PDB file of C-alpha atoms in Angstrom:
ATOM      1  CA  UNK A1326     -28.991 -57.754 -64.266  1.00 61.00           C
ATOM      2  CA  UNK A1327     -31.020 -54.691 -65.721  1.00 70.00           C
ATOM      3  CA  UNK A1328     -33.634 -55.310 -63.389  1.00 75.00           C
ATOM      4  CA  UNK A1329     -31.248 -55.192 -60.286  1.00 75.00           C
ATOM      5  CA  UNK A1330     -30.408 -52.039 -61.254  1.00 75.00           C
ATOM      6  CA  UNK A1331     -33.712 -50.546 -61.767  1.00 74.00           C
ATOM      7  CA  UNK A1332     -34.830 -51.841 -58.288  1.00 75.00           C
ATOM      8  CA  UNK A1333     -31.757 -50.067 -56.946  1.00 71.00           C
ATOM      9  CA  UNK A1334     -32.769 -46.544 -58.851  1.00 71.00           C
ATOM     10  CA  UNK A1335     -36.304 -47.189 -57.764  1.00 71.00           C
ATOM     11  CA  UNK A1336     -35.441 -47.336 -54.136  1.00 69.00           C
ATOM     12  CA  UNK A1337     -32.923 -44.237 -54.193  1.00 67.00           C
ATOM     13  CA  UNK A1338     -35.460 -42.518 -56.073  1.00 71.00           C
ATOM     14  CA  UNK A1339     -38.074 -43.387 -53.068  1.00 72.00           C
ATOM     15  CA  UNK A1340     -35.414 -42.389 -50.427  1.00 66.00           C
ATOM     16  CA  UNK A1341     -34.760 -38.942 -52.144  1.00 64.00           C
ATOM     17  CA  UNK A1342     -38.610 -37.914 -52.280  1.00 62.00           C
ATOM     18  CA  UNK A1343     -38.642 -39.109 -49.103  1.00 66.00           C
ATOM     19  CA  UNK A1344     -36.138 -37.140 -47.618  1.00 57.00           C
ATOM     20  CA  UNK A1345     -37.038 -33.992 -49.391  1.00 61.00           C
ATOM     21  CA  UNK A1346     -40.759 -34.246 -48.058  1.00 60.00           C
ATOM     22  CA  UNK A1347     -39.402 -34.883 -44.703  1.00 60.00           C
ATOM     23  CA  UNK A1348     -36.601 -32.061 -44.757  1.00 55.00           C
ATOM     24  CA  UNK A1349     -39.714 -29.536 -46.505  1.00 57.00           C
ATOM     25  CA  UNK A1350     -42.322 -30.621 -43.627  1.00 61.00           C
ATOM     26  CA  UNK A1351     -39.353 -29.805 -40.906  1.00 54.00           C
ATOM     27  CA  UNK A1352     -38.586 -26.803 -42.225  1.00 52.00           C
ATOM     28  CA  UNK A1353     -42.099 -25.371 -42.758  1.00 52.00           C
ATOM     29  CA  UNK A1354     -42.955 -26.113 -39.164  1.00 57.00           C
ATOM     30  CA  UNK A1355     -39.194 -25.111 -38.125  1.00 57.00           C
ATOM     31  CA  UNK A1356     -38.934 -21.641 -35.901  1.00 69.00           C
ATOM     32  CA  UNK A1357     -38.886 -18.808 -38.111  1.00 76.00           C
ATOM     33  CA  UNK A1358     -41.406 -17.180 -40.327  1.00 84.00           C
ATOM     34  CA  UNK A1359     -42.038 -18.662 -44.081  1.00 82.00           C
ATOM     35  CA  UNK A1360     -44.514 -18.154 -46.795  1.00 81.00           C
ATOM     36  CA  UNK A1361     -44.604 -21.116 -49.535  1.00 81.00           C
ATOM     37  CA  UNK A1362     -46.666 -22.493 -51.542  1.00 81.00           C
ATOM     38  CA  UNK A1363     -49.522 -19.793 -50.520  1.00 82.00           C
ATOM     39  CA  UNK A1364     -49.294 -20.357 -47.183  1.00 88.00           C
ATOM     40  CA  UNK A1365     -48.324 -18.534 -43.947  1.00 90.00           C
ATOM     41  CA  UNK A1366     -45.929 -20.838 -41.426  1.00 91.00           C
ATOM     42  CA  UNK A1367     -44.737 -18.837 -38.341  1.00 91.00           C
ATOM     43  CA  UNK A1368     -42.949 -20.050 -35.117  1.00 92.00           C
ATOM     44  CA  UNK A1369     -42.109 -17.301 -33.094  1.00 91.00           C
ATOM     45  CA  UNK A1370     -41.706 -15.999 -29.357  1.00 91.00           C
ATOM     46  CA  UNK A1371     -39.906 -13.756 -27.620  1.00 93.00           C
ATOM     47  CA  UNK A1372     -39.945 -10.739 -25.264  1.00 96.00           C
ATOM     48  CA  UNK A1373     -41.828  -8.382 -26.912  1.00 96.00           C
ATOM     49  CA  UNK A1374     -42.121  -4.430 -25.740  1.00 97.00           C
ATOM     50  CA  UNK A1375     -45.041  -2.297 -25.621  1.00 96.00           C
ATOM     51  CA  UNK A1376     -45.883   1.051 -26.580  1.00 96.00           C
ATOM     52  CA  UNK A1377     -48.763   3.750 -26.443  1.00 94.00           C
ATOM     53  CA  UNK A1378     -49.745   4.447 -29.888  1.00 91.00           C
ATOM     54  CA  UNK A1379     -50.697   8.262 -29.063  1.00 91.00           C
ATOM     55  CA  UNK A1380     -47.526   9.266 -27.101  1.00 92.00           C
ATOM     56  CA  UNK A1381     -44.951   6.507 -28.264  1.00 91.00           C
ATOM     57  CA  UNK A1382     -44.042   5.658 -24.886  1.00 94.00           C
ATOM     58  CA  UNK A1383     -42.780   2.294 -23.672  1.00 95.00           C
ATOM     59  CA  UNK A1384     -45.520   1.201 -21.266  1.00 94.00           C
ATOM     60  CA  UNK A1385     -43.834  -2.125 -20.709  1.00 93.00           C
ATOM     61  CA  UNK A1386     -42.881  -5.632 -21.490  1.00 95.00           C
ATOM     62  CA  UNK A1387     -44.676  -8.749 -22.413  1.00 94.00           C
ATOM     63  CA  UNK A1388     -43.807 -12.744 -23.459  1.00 96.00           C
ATOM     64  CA  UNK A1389     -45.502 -12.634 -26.758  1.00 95.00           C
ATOM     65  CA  UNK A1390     -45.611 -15.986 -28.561  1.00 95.00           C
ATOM     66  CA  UNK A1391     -47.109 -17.150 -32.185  1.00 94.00           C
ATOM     67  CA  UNK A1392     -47.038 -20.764 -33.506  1.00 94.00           C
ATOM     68  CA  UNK A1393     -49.213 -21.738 -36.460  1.00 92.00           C
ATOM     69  CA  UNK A1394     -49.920 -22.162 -40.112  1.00 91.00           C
ATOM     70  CA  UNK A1395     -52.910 -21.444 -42.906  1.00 91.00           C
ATOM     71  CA  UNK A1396     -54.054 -24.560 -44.522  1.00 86.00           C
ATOM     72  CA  UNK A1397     -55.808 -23.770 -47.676  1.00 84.00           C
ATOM     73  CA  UNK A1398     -57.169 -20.732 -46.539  1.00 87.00           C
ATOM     74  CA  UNK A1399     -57.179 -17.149 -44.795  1.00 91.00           C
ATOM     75  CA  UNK A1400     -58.040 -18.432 -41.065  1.00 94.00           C
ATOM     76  CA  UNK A1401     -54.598 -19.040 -39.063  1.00 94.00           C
ATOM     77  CA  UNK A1402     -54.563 -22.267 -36.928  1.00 92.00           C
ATOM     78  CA  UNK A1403     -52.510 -22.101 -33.876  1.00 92.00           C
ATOM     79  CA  UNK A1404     -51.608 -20.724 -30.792  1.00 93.00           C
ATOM     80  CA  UNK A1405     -51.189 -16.598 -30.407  1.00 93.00           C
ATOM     81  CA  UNK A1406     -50.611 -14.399 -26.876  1.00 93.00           C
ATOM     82  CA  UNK A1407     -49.581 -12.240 -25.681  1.00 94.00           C
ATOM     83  CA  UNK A1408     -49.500 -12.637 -21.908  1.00 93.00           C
ATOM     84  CA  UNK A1409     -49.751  -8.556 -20.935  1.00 91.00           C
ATOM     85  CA  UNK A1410     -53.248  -8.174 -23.207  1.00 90.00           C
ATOM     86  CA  UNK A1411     -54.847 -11.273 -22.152  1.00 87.00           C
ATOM     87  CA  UNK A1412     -58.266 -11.990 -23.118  1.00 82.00           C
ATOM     88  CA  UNK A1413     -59.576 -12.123 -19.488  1.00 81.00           C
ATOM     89  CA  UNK A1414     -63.271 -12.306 -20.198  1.00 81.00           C
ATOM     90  CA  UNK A1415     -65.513 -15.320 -18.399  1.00 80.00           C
ATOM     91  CA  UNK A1416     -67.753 -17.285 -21.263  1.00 81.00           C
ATOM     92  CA  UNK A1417     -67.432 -18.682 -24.581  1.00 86.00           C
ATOM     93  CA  UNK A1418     -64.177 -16.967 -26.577  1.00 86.00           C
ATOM     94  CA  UNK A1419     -64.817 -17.272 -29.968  1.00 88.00           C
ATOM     95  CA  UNK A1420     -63.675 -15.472 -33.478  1.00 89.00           C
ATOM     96  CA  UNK A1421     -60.946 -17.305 -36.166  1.00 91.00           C
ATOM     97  CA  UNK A1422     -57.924 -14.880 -37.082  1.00 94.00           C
ATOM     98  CA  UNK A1423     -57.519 -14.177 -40.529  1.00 94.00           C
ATOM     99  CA  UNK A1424     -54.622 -13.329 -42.507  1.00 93.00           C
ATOM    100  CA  UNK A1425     -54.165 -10.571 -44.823  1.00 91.00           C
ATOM    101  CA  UNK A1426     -51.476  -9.940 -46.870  1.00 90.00           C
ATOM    102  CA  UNK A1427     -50.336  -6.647 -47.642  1.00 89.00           C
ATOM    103  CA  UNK A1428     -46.960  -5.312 -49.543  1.00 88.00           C
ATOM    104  CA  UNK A1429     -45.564  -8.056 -48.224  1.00 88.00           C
ATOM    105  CA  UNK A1430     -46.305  -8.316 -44.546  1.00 91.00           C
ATOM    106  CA  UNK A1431     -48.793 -10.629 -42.908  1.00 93.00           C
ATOM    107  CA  UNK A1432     -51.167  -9.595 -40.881  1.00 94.00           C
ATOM    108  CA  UNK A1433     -53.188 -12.070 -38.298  1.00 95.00           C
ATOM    109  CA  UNK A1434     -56.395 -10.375 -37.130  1.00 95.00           C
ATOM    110  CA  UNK A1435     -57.946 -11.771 -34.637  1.00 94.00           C
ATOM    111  CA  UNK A1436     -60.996  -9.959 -32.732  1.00 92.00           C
ATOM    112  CA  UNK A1437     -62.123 -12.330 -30.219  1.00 92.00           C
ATOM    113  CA  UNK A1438     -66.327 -11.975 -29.357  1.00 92.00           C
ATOM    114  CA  UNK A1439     -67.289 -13.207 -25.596  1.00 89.00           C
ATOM    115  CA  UNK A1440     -70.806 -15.186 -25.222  1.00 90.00           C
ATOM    116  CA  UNK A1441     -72.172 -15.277 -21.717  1.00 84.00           C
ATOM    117  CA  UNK A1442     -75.148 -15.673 -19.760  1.00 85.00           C
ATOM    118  CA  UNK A1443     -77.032 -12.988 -17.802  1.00 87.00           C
ATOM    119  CA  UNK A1444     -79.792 -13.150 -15.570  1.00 86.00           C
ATOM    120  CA  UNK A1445     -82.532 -10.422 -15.535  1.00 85.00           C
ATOM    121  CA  UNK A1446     -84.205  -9.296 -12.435  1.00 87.00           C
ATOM    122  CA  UNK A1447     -86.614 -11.797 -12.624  1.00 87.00           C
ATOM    123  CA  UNK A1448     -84.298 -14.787 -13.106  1.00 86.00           C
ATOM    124  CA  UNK A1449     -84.923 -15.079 -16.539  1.00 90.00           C
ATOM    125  CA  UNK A1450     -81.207 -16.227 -18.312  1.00 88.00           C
ATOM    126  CA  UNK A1451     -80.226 -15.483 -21.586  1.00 85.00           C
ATOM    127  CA  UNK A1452     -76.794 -15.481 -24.187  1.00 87.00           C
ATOM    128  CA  UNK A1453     -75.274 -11.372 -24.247  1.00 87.00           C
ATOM    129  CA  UNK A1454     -72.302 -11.489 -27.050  1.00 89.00           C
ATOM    130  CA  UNK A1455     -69.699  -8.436 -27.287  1.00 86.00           C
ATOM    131  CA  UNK A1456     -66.294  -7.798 -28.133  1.00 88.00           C
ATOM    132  CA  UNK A1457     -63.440  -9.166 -25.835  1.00 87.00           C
ATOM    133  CA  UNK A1458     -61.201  -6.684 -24.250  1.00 88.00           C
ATOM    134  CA  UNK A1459     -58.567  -6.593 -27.015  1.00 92.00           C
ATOM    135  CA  UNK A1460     -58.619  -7.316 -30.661  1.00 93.00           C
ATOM    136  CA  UNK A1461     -55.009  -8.096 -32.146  1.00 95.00           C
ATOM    137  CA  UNK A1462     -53.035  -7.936 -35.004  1.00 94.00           C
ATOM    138  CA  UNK A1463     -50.409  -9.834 -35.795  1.00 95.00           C
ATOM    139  CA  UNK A1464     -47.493  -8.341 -37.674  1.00 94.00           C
ATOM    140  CA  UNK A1465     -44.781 -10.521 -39.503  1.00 93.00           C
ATOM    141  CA  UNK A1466     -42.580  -9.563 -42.522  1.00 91.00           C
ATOM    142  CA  UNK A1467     -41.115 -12.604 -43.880  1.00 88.00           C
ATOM    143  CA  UNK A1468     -38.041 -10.813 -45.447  1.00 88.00           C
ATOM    144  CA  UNK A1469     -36.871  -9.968 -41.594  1.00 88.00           C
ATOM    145  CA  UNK A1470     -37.830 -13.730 -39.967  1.00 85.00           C
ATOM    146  CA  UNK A1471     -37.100 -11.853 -36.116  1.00 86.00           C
ATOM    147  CA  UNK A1472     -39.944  -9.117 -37.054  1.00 92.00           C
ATOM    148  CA  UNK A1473     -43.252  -9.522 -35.092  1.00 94.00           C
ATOM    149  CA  UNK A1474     -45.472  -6.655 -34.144  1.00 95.00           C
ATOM    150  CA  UNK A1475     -48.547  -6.668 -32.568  1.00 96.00           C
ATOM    151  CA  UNK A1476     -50.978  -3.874 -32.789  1.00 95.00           C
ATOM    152  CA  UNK A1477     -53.791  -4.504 -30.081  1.00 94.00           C
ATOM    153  CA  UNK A1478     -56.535  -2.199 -29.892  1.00 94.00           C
ATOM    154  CA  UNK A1479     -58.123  -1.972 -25.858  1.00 92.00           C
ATOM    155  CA  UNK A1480     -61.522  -1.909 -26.774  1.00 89.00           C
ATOM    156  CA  UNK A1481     -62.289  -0.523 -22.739  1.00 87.00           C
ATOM    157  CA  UNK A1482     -59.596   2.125 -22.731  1.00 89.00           C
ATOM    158  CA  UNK A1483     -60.125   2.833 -26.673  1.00 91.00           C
ATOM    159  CA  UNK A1484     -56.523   2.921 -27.345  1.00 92.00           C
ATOM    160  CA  UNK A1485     -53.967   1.249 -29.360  1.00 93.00           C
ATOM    161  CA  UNK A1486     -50.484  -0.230 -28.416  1.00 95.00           C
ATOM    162  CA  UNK A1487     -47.631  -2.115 -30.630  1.00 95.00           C
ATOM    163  CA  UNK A1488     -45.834  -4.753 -28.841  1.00 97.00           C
ATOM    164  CA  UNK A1489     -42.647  -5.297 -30.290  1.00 96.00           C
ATOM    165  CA  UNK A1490     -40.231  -8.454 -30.164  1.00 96.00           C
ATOM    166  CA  UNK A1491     -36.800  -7.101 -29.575  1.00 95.00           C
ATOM    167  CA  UNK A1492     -33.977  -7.936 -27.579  1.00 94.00           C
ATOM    168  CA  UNK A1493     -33.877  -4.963 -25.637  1.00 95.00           C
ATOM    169  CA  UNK A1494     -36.186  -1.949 -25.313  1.00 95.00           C
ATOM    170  CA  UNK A1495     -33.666   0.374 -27.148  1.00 96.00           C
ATOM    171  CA  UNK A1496     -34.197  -2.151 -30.264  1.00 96.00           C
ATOM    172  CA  UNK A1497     -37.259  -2.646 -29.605  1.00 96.00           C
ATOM    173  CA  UNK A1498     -37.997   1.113 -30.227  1.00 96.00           C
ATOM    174  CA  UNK A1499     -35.656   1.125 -33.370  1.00 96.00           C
ATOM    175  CA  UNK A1500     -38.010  -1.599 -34.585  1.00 95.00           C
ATOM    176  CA  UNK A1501     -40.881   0.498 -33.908  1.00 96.00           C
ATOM    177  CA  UNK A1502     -40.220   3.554 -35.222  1.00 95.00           C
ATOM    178  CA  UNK A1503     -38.849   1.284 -38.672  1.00 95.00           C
ATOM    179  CA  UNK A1504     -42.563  -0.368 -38.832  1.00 94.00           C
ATOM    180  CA  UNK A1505     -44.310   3.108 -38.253  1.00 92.00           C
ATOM    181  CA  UNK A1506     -42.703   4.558 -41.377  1.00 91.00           C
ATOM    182  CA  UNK A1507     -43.152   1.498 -43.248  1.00 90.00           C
ATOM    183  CA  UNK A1508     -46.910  -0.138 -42.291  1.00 84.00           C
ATOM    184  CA  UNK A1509     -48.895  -0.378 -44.775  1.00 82.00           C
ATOM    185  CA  UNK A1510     -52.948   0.357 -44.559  1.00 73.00           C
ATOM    186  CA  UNK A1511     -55.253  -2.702 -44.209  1.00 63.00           C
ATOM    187  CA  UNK A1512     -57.982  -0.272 -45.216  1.00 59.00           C
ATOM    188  CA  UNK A1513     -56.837   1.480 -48.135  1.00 52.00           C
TER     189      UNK A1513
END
């Protein structure tokens, strides 16, 4: 009879760890933005609206979307666009984006570098590797799951934008103006 009943607390036991690993593992990789255990999980999209660092205007809209995790380390492993700054270079796109954590946002930097071949005038080929058009960061603040900035810097232009996810462009600039007087330095 004992052992019945240690068989039977043995198997809820193994249905309860289950269903806590399962439930953890489908909330990690759930929409929304969560730090545990060490690690950076963030499912987010939405419309996200642009503005000129310099003059703070609202230079338009753009589907930005982020979906990805660190495993064990800095480098982010996912998906990240956002479809008004695409990386529109021809050759090999390479670079991993690396997060950085700082008074409690996130930051994803990601600089892409284009490889390509060129041909000199005498038909002579060979590899030429520079910068992409735009380098991004990725801004997320876990303590406001709907916050996602992205500072991208137009490497031809030499300019800086934030694209911000917002429901509407009036938000958007509320939202904007909240992570200018809050943003703290990478590089202090």
């Amino acid at each position: 009879m004992k052992s019945r009943w240690i068989w039977i607390g043995l198997v809820v036991l193994l249905v309860v760890a289950l269903a806590v690993v399962i439930g953890l593992q489908l909330w990690l990789t759930g929409p929304g933005i969560r730090v545990f255990g060490g690690e950076l999980f963030v499912e987010t999209s939405g419309m996200g609206y642009a503005f000129n660092d310099e003059t703070g205007e609202c230079i338009g809209s753009s589907l930005v979307q982020v979906d990805g995790q660190t495993d064990g380390s800095d480098v982010f492993s996912g998906e990240m666009s956002v479809l008004g700054f695409p990386v529109t270079e021809a050759g090999t796109i390479s670079g991993d984006p690396v997060v950085t954590e700082a008074e409690g946002f996130y930051f994803i930097e990601y600089t892409p570098k284009c490889t390509h071949m060129e041909t000199t005038d005498s038909g002579r080929e060979y590899p030429v590797e520079h910068f992409c058009d735009y380098s991004y960061q990725y801004c997320v603040y876990p303590e406001d799951p709907d916050f996602l900035a992205v500072l991208i810097y137009d490497n031809v232009e030499m300019e800086w934008h934030t694209v911000v996810i917002a429901d509407s462009e009036e938000q958007a600039r509320q939202r904007y103006e909240w992570f200018l007087e809050n943003e703290p330095s990478l590089y202090d």
